[in-house]
Amino acid sequence: MKKVRVRFAPSPTGPLHLGSIRTALYNFLFAKKNKGKFILRIEDTDRSRYKSGAENYIIKSLKWCGLTVDEGPAMKGNYGPYRQSERYEIYKKYIKYLLANDFAYYAFEKKKKKRNYNRKKLYLNISNEKTFKKIINGIVFVIRLKIPKFFGLKIKDFLRGKIIINLNSLDDKIILKSDGTPTYHLANVIDDHLMKISHVIKGEEWLSSFPINICLYKYFYWITPIFLHLPLILNPLGQGKISKRKILKFPIFPLGWKDKKTSQKYKGYRESGYFPEAFINMLVFLGWNPGGTKEIFSLKNLISIFKIEDINISSAKFNFKKAEWFNCKYFKKKTSKEILFLLKKELKKRNIFYIKIKNIFFLKIINFLIKKCSFINEIINQTIYFFKSPDFLKSPDFLKKNLKRFHSLIWIFLNEKKFNILNIKTLIQKLDLYKIQKRYSIMQLLRISLVGSLKGLDLFFIISIIGKKESLKRIIKFINYCL
């Protein structure tokens, strides 16, 4: 097999969705398995759909996923520039070649062009003299690729085998727009050839442009790379493929994204608490399977076992519960110290300046919940009261009638000089001999004052961790709130 060079070529028109990042993953795995190069190319010729920040988002997403780029806009390479908007001069000579060899022609079209047009009648009967006169007079034109009209073009896809195309059914595609920028059809083929791309691995949605690619390779007398069109990732709700134009209830982007136009924010898998290795492990199985029952593979493992022959031809339905399952598996593999580091990092990110808790107590909290949780966020959400004083949503009116008993809690804490939890527990239990209004006990009110609700871990475990000073502070805050 010739030297493997593959490319991931997204358009900076917004965030990457699951299908796009999976395409990047398969390209990366194939390149690394075969000691080849993984190239990032930004296809930004469609300026009308360009979104500021999208290119940076693409680079950050690949980095978060661990997909290291060998050549691209952010690093040096022998085949740059790696942004198509910086390659217009390169495309010009190839457009001239196509025009000179009658493989393309000028088309003077109205804004509302007919869907089916008669190429021969409208354009090919115009003499060169009339054509250049129109150009000099400033009449708007595009350049179209002349598609040979016959049945039976044989093309080959690595997964699907031989495909026979009826070229009579294809329109002549625009390869140069009226603003002078090349279209995807032209720029894509030229760049793949000049960058020595050996395998083109992209989504099934590009199958319709496959014959156009082949025509261009034939016109330029270039060797065609091996093409492989990946199956779709289907929406689990049964509404076609997953697309960034259809925002769903679960994340479809690797990282969060804010639309500057609408100011709408979208959560990514990173912001939802997923580990990048769990996200990648989940993603690789959406269209590929090595056989067997094993499902947990590190990126290093995947590189060693990945074969493009194992990619399925049929579409894969996304399963969000399975994504959670993968994260749970990776969560359980983390040590308590690793969870502690991530927990503190997440608290800092949320601007929660937690009460000073010793690491030994942090680890106790983690060990209580590690078997019940699959995400760092879950630990924080279930134990937020350890890290900040609660906000009280409702004031129990009946507390006013029982302030004397509740005030006695303060004296219990104040008189406990050595802060012995066992002594405090005994004294509170003595105080809690009868229910208030047959509903709330002193113990329950104490929990509300410390936690903010009736849920949470063992009350005296909570007191032992937040300490005497913080416990008193919260009790007094609660009493003041209820007055």
Coordinates of C-alpha atoms in Angstrom, one line a residue:
M1 CA 0.0 0.0 0.0
K2 CA 1.3 3.5 -0.9
K3 CA 2.1 5.9 1.9
V4 CA -1.1 6.8 3.8
R5 CA -2.1 10.4 3.9
V6 CA -5.6 11.2 4.9
R7 CA -7.3 14.5 5.6
F8 CA -10.2 15.8 7.7
A9 CA -11.6 18.8 5.8
P10 CA -14.5 20.5 7.7
S11 CA -16.1 23.8 6.7
P12 CA -16.0 26.5 9.5
T13 CA -19.8 27.0 9.4
G14 CA -20.4 26.2 13.0
P15 CA -19.6 23.5 15.6
L16 CA -18.6 19.9 14.6
H17 CA -21.4 17.4 15.2
L18 CA -21.1 13.7 16.0
G19 CA -20.8 12.6 12.4
S20 CA -18.0 15.1 11.6
I21 CA -15.9 14.2 14.6
R22 CA -16.4 10.5 13.9
T23 CA -15.1 11.1 10.3
A24 CA -12.0 12.8 11.9
L25 CA -11.6 9.8 14.3
Y26 CA -11.7 7.2 11.5
N27 CA -9.2 9.2 9.4
F28 CA -6.9 9.5 12.4
L29 CA -7.0 5.9 13.4
F30 CA -6.4 4.7 9.8
A31 CA -3.4 7.1 9.5
K32 CA -1.8 6.1 12.8
K33 CA -2.4 2.4 12.2
N34 CA -0.5 2.6 8.9
K35 CA 2.2 5.1 10.1
G36 CA 0.7 7.7 7.9
K37 CA -0.2 11.4 8.2
F38 CA -3.4 13.0 9.5
I39 CA -4.0 16.4 7.9
L40 CA -6.5 19.1 8.9
R41 CA -7.7 21.2 6.0
I42 CA -10.2 24.1 6.5
E43 CA -12.6 24.3 3.5
D44 CA -13.7 27.9 3.9
T45 CA -14.7 28.8 0.4
D46 CA -18.4 29.2 1.3
R47 CA -18.0 32.7 2.9
S48 CA -21.8 33.2 3.2
R49 CA -22.0 30.4 5.8
Y50 CA -18.7 31.1 7.5
K51 CA -18.9 31.6 11.3
S52 CA -16.3 33.4 13.4
G53 CA -14.7 31.2 15.9
A54 CA -15.6 27.9 14.1
E55 CA -12.0 27.2 12.9
N56 CA -10.7 27.6 16.5
Y57 CA -13.6 25.4 17.7
I58 CA -12.5 22.6 15.2
I59 CA -8.9 22.7 16.4
K60 CA -9.9 22.7 20.1
S61 CA -12.3 19.8 19.5
L62 CA -9.7 17.6 17.9
K63 CA -7.2 18.4 20.7
W64 CA -9.8 17.5 23.4
C65 CA -10.5 14.2 21.6
G66 CA -6.8 13.4 21.5
L67 CA -6.7 13.5 17.7
T68 CA -3.3 15.0 17.0
V69 CA -2.9 16.7 13.7
D70 CA 0.3 16.2 11.6
E71 CA -0.3 19.0 9.2
G72 CA -2.7 21.9 9.2
P73 CA -3.3 25.6 9.7
A74 CA -1.8 25.7 13.1
M75 CA 1.5 24.0 12.2
K76 CA 4.0 23.8 9.4
G77 CA 3.7 21.4 6.5
N78 CA 5.0 20.9 3.0
Y79 CA 1.6 21.1 1.3
G80 CA 0.1 24.3 2.6
P81 CA -1.6 26.6 2.9
Y82 CA -4.2 24.5 4.7
R83 CA -7.0 27.0 4.4
Q84 CA -8.8 27.0 1.0
S85 CA -9.3 30.7 1.2
E86 CA -5.5 31.1 1.0
R87 CA -5.3 28.9 -2.1
Y88 CA -7.2 30.9 -4.7
E89 CA -4.2 31.6 -6.8
I90 CA -3.5 27.8 -7.0
Y91 CA -7.0 27.1 -8.3
K92 CA -6.8 29.7 -11.1
K93 CA -4.4 27.7 -13.4
Y94 CA -6.5 24.6 -13.1
I95 CA -9.6 26.5 -14.1
K96 CA -7.8 27.9 -17.1
Y97 CA -6.8 24.3 -18.0
L98 CA -10.4 23.1 -17.9
L99 CA -11.6 26.0 -20.0
A100 CA -8.8 25.6 -22.6
N101 CA -9.5 21.9 -23.0
D102 CA -13.3 22.3 -23.3
F103 CA -13.9 20.6 -20.0
A104 CA -15.6 23.7 -18.6
Y105 CA -17.4 26.8 -19.9
Y106 CA -18.7 30.3 -18.9
A107 CA -22.3 30.4 -18.0
F108 CA -24.2 33.7 -17.8
E109 CA -27.1 33.0 -15.5
K110 CA -29.9 34.9 -13.9
K111 CA -30.1 34.8 -10.1
K112 CA -33.1 32.5 -10.3
K113 CA -31.7 29.8 -12.6
K114 CA -33.9 27.0 -13.9
R115 CA -33.4 23.7 -12.2
N116 CA -33.0 21.8 -15.5
Y117 CA -31.4 23.8 -18.3
N118 CA -30.3 23.0 -21.8
R119 CA -26.6 23.5 -21.7
K120 CA -26.2 23.3 -25.5
K121 CA -28.9 25.8 -26.3
L122 CA -28.0 28.3 -23.6
Y123 CA -24.2 28.3 -23.5
L124 CA -22.3 26.2 -25.9
N125 CA -23.5 28.0 -29.0
I126 CA -22.1 31.3 -27.8
S127 CA -18.9 32.2 -29.6
N128 CA -15.7 33.0 -27.8
E129 CA -16.0 36.6 -29.1
K130 CA -19.5 37.0 -27.6
T131 CA -18.4 35.3 -24.4
F132 CA -15.5 37.7 -23.8
K133 CA -17.6 40.7 -24.7
K134 CA -20.1 39.8 -22.0
I135 CA -17.2 39.4 -19.5
I136 CA -15.8 42.8 -20.5
N137 CA -19.2 44.4 -20.2
G138 CA -19.4 43.1 -16.6
I139 CA -22.2 40.6 -17.1
V140 CA -22.1 38.2 -14.1
F141 CA -21.0 34.7 -14.9
V142 CA -20.1 31.4 -13.3
I143 CA -17.9 28.6 -14.7
R144 CA -19.5 25.2 -15.0
L145 CA -17.9 21.8 -15.3
K146 CA -18.9 20.0 -18.5
I147 CA -20.2 16.6 -17.5
P148 CA -19.9 14.0 -20.2
K149 CA -23.4 12.7 -21.1
F150 CA -23.5 9.0 -21.2
F151 CA -24.6 6.0 -19.1
G152 CA -22.2 3.7 -17.4
L153 CA -19.4 5.5 -15.6
K154 CA -17.9 2.9 -13.3
I155 CA -16.7 4.2 -10.0
K156 CA -15.5 2.3 -6.9
D157 CA -16.1 2.9 -3.2
F158 CA -14.0 0.9 -0.8
L159 CA -17.1 -0.2 1.2
R160 CA -19.7 -0.4 -1.5
G161 CA -17.6 -1.8 -4.3
K162 CA -18.3 -0.8 -8.0
I163 CA -21.1 1.7 -8.6
I164 CA -22.4 2.5 -12.1
I165 CA -23.5 6.1 -12.6
N166 CA -25.8 7.5 -15.3
L167 CA -24.1 10.8 -16.1
N168 CA -27.1 11.8 -18.2
S169 CA -28.9 12.5 -14.9
L170 CA -26.3 15.0 -13.7
D171 CA -26.3 18.8 -14.2
D172 CA -23.1 20.6 -15.1
K173 CA -21.9 21.6 -11.6
I174 CA -20.6 25.2 -10.9
I175 CA -16.9 25.1 -10.1
L176 CA -16.3 28.8 -9.9
K177 CA -19.0 31.1 -8.4
S178 CA -19.9 34.5 -9.6
D179 CA -17.8 36.1 -6.8
G180 CA -14.7 34.4 -8.2
T181 CA -14.4 31.8 -5.4
P182 CA -14.2 28.1 -6.3
T183 CA -16.8 25.6 -5.1
Y184 CA -16.2 22.5 -3.0
H185 CA -16.3 20.3 -6.1
L186 CA -13.2 21.9 -7.7
A187 CA -11.1 22.9 -4.7
N188 CA -11.6 19.6 -2.9
V189 CA -10.2 17.5 -5.8
I190 CA -7.2 19.9 -6.5
D191 CA -6.3 20.0 -2.8
D192 CA -6.5 16.3 -2.4
H193 CA -4.2 15.8 -5.4
L194 CA -1.6 18.4 -4.4
M195 CA -1.6 17.3 -0.8
K196 CA -1.0 13.7 -2.0
I197 CA -4.0 12.3 -0.2
S198 CA -4.1 8.5 -0.6
H199 CA -7.5 7.8 0.9
V200 CA -10.5 10.0 1.0
I201 CA -12.6 9.0 4.0
K202 CA -15.8 11.1 4.3
G203 CA -19.5 10.9 5.0
E204 CA -22.1 9.1 3.0
E205 CA -23.8 12.5 2.3
W206 CA -21.0 13.2 -0.2
L207 CA -21.8 10.2 -2.4
S208 CA -23.8 12.4 -4.8
S209 CA -20.6 14.4 -5.6
F210 CA -18.5 11.3 -6.1
P211 CA -19.1 11.2 -9.9
I212 CA -18.1 14.9 -10.1
N213 CA -14.8 14.1 -8.3
I214 CA -14.1 11.2 -10.7
C215 CA -14.8 13.4 -13.7
L216 CA -12.3 16.0 -12.5
Y217 CA -9.6 13.3 -11.8
K218 CA -10.1 12.0 -15.4
Y219 CA -9.9 15.5 -16.9
F220 CA -6.7 16.3 -15.1
Y221 CA -5.3 12.8 -15.8
W222 CA -4.6 12.3 -12.1
I223 CA -4.5 9.0 -10.2
T224 CA -7.7 8.7 -8.2
P225 CA -7.3 8.1 -4.4
I226 CA -9.2 5.4 -2.7
F227 CA -12.7 6.6 -1.7
L228 CA -14.6 5.4 1.3
H229 CA -18.0 6.9 2.2
L230 CA -18.9 6.4 5.9
P231 CA -22.4 5.4 6.9
L232 CA -24.8 7.9 8.5
I233 CA -25.3 8.3 12.2
L234 CA -29.1 8.3 12.7
N235 CA -31.1 10.3 15.1
P236 CA -32.4 7.9 17.8
L237 CA -35.8 9.8 17.7
G238 CA -36.3 8.6 14.2
Q239 CA -35.9 11.9 12.3
G240 CA -33.2 11.0 9.8
K241 CA -29.5 11.6 10.4
I242 CA -28.0 13.6 13.2
S243 CA -27.3 17.1 12.0
K244 CA -26.2 20.4 13.6
R245 CA -29.2 22.0 12.0
K246 CA -31.4 19.7 14.2
I247 CA -30.6 20.5 17.8
L248 CA -31.7 17.6 20.0
K249 CA -32.2 17.2 23.8
F250 CA -28.9 15.4 24.2
P251 CA -25.5 16.8 23.2
I252 CA -24.4 16.4 19.5
F253 CA -21.2 18.5 19.7
P254 CA -17.9 17.5 21.4
L255 CA -17.5 21.0 23.0
G256 CA -20.0 23.6 23.9
W257 CA -20.9 26.3 21.3
K258 CA -22.4 29.7 21.6
D259 CA -24.1 31.1 18.5
K260 CA -23.1 34.7 18.3
K261 CA -26.0 35.6 16.1
T262 CA -28.7 34.3 18.4
S263 CA -26.7 34.2 21.7
Q264 CA -28.0 30.7 22.1
K265 CA -25.7 28.3 24.0
Y266 CA -25.4 24.6 23.2
K267 CA -23.8 22.1 25.7
G268 CA -21.1 19.8 24.4
Y269 CA -20.0 16.4 25.7
R270 CA -17.1 18.1 27.6
E271 CA -19.4 20.5 29.4
S272 CA -21.8 17.6 30.2
G273 CA -19.0 15.9 32.1
Y274 CA -17.8 13.3 29.7
F275 CA -14.3 12.1 29.6
P276 CA -12.7 12.5 26.2
E277 CA -11.6 8.9 26.1
A278 CA -15.2 7.8 26.9
F279 CA -16.6 10.0 24.2
I280 CA -14.1 8.6 21.6
N281 CA -14.8 5.0 22.7
M282 CA -18.5 5.6 22.3
L283 CA -18.1 7.3 18.9
V284 CA -15.8 4.6 17.3
F285 CA -18.6 2.0 17.7
L286 CA -21.1 4.1 15.7
G287 CA -20.3 2.4 12.4
W288 CA -17.3 0.1 13.3
N289 CA -16.8 -3.1 15.2
P290 CA -13.7 -5.2 15.7
G291 CA -15.7 -8.3 16.5
G292 CA -16.0 -10.0 19.9
T293 CA -17.7 -8.7 23.0
K294 CA -15.0 -6.3 24.3
E295 CA -16.1 -2.7 24.1
I296 CA -13.7 -0.7 26.2
F297 CA -10.6 0.5 24.2
S298 CA -8.2 3.3 24.8
L299 CA -7.1 5.4 21.8
K300 CA -3.8 3.5 21.8
N301 CA -5.7 0.2 21.7
L302 CA -7.9 1.5 18.9
I303 CA -5.0 2.5 16.7
S304 CA -3.5 -1.0 17.0
I305 CA -6.8 -2.9 16.1
F306 CA -8.5 -0.5 13.7
K307 CA -9.2 -1.8 10.2
I308 CA -11.3 0.1 7.7
E309 CA -12.6 -3.3 6.5
D310 CA -14.5 -3.5 9.8
I311 CA -16.5 -0.3 9.1
N312 CA -20.2 -1.2 8.5
I313 CA -22.0 -0.2 5.4
S314 CA -25.3 0.3 7.2
S315 CA -26.2 3.4 9.2
A316 CA -25.7 3.4 13.0
K317 CA -28.4 4.7 15.3
F318 CA -27.1 6.8 18.1
N319 CA -27.9 5.6 21.6
F320 CA -27.5 8.3 24.4
K321 CA -27.9 5.7 27.2
K322 CA -25.0 3.8 25.7
A323 CA -22.9 7.0 25.7
E324 CA -23.6 7.4 29.5
W325 CA -22.7 3.7 29.9
F326 CA -19.3 4.3 28.4
N327 CA -18.6 7.3 30.6
C328 CA -19.7 5.3 33.7
K329 CA -17.1 2.6 32.7
Y330 CA -14.3 5.2 32.5
F331 CA -15.5 6.9 35.7
K332 CA -15.2 3.7 37.6
K333 CA -11.6 3.2 36.3
K334 CA -10.5 6.5 37.9
T335 CA -8.7 6.5 41.2
S336 CA -10.1 8.5 44.1
K337 CA -7.2 10.9 43.8
E338 CA -7.9 11.4 40.0
I339 CA -11.6 12.1 40.8
L340 CA -10.5 14.6 43.6
F341 CA -8.3 16.5 41.1
L342 CA -11.2 16.6 38.5
L343 CA -13.7 17.6 41.3
K344 CA -11.6 20.6 42.4
K345 CA -11.1 21.6 38.8
E346 CA -14.9 21.5 38.1
L347 CA -15.6 23.5 41.3
K348 CA -13.1 26.2 40.2
K349 CA -14.7 26.2 36.7
R350 CA -18.1 26.8 38.3
N351 CA -16.7 29.7 40.5
I352 CA -17.6 27.8 43.6
F353 CA -15.1 28.9 46.2
Y354 CA -15.7 25.9 48.5
I355 CA -15.3 25.9 52.2
K356 CA -11.7 24.8 53.1
I357 CA -12.1 21.0 53.3
K358 CA -9.1 18.8 53.8
N359 CA -8.3 16.3 51.1
I360 CA -8.9 13.4 53.4
F361 CA -12.6 14.6 53.8
F362 CA -12.9 15.2 50.0
L363 CA -11.8 11.6 49.5
K364 CA -14.4 10.4 52.0
I365 CA -17.1 12.2 50.0
I366 CA -15.9 10.7 46.8
N367 CA -15.7 7.2 48.2
F368 CA -19.3 7.5 49.4
L369 CA -20.6 8.3 45.9
I370 CA -18.1 6.9 43.4
K371 CA -20.2 3.7 43.0
K372 CA -23.4 5.6 42.4
C373 CA -22.2 8.2 39.9
S374 CA -21.0 8.3 36.3
F375 CA -20.0 12.0 36.1
I376 CA -18.1 14.5 38.2
N377 CA -21.1 16.8 37.8
E378 CA -23.2 14.2 39.6
I379 CA -21.0 14.2 42.6
I380 CA -21.1 18.0 42.8
N381 CA -24.8 18.2 42.3
Q382 CA -25.5 15.6 44.9
T383 CA -23.1 17.1 47.5
I384 CA -23.2 20.8 46.6
Y385 CA -24.0 21.6 50.3
F386 CA -20.4 20.5 51.2
F387 CA -19.0 23.3 49.1
K388 CA -21.4 26.2 49.7
S389 CA -24.1 27.3 52.1
P390 CA -27.6 26.5 50.9
D391 CA -30.2 28.9 49.7
F392 CA -33.5 28.5 51.4
L393 CA -36.5 28.5 49.0
K394 CA -39.2 28.3 51.6
S395 CA -39.5 29.5 55.2
P396 CA -41.3 27.0 57.5
D397 CA -43.7 29.3 59.4
F398 CA -44.0 26.8 62.2
L399 CA -40.3 27.3 63.0
K400 CA -41.2 30.6 64.7
K401 CA -43.2 28.7 67.3
N402 CA -40.3 26.4 68.0
L403 CA -37.3 28.8 68.0
K404 CA -36.5 28.1 71.6
R405 CA -35.9 24.4 70.8
F406 CA -34.0 25.2 67.6
H407 CA -31.9 27.9 69.4
S408 CA -30.8 25.2 71.8
L409 CA -28.9 23.6 68.8
I410 CA -26.6 26.6 68.8
W411 CA -25.8 26.0 72.5
I412 CA -25.1 22.3 71.8
F413 CA -22.5 23.3 69.2
L414 CA -21.0 26.1 71.2
N415 CA -20.6 24.0 74.4
E416 CA -19.0 21.2 72.5
K417 CA -15.4 22.4 72.8
K418 CA -13.6 19.3 71.4
F419 CA -16.3 19.0 68.8
N420 CA -17.1 15.3 69.3
I421 CA -19.7 14.2 66.8
L422 CA -20.9 11.3 69.0
N423 CA -21.7 13.7 71.8
I424 CA -23.4 16.2 69.5
K425 CA -25.5 13.3 68.0
T426 CA -26.6 12.1 71.5
L427 CA -27.6 15.7 72.6
I428 CA -29.6 16.4 69.4
Q429 CA -31.4 13.0 69.6
K430 CA -32.4 13.9 73.2
L431 CA -33.7 17.2 72.0
D432 CA -35.6 15.5 69.2
L433 CA -38.0 13.5 71.3
Y434 CA -41.2 14.7 69.6
K435 CA -42.3 15.9 66.2
I436 CA -43.1 19.5 65.4
Q437 CA -46.6 19.7 64.0
K438 CA -46.4 15.9 63.5
R439 CA -44.3 16.6 60.5
Y440 CA -40.8 18.0 61.0
S441 CA -38.4 17.0 63.7
I442 CA -35.5 19.0 65.0
M443 CA -33.2 16.6 63.1
Q444 CA -35.0 17.4 59.9
L445 CA -34.9 21.1 60.5
L446 CA -31.2 20.8 61.2
R447 CA -30.8 19.0 57.9
I448 CA -32.6 21.8 56.1
S449 CA -30.4 24.4 57.7
L450 CA -27.2 22.6 56.8
V451 CA -28.2 21.1 53.4
G452 CA -31.1 23.2 52.1
S453 CA -33.4 20.1 51.7
L454 CA -34.3 16.8 53.3
K455 CA -32.0 14.9 51.0
G456 CA -28.3 14.1 51.3
L457 CA -25.8 11.9 53.0
D458 CA -25.8 11.1 56.7
L459 CA -26.3 14.3 58.6
F460 CA -23.6 13.7 61.1
F461 CA -21.1 12.8 58.4
I462 CA -22.0 16.2 56.8
I463 CA -21.4 17.9 60.1
S464 CA -18.0 16.2 60.6
I465 CA -16.8 17.4 57.2
I466 CA -18.1 21.0 57.1
G467 CA -17.1 21.4 60.8
K468 CA -18.4 23.2 63.9
K469 CA -17.9 26.8 62.6
E470 CA -19.6 26.3 59.3
S471 CA -22.4 24.3 60.9
L472 CA -23.1 27.1 63.4
K473 CA -23.0 29.7 60.6
R474 CA -25.6 27.9 58.6
I475 CA -27.9 27.3 61.6
I476 CA -27.8 31.0 62.5
K477 CA -28.4 31.9 58.8
F478 CA -31.4 29.6 58.7
I479 CA -32.9 31.1 61.9
N480 CA -32.4 34.6 60.6
Y481 CA -34.0 33.7 57.3
C482 CA -37.1 32.3 59.1
L483 CA -37.6 35.3 61.4

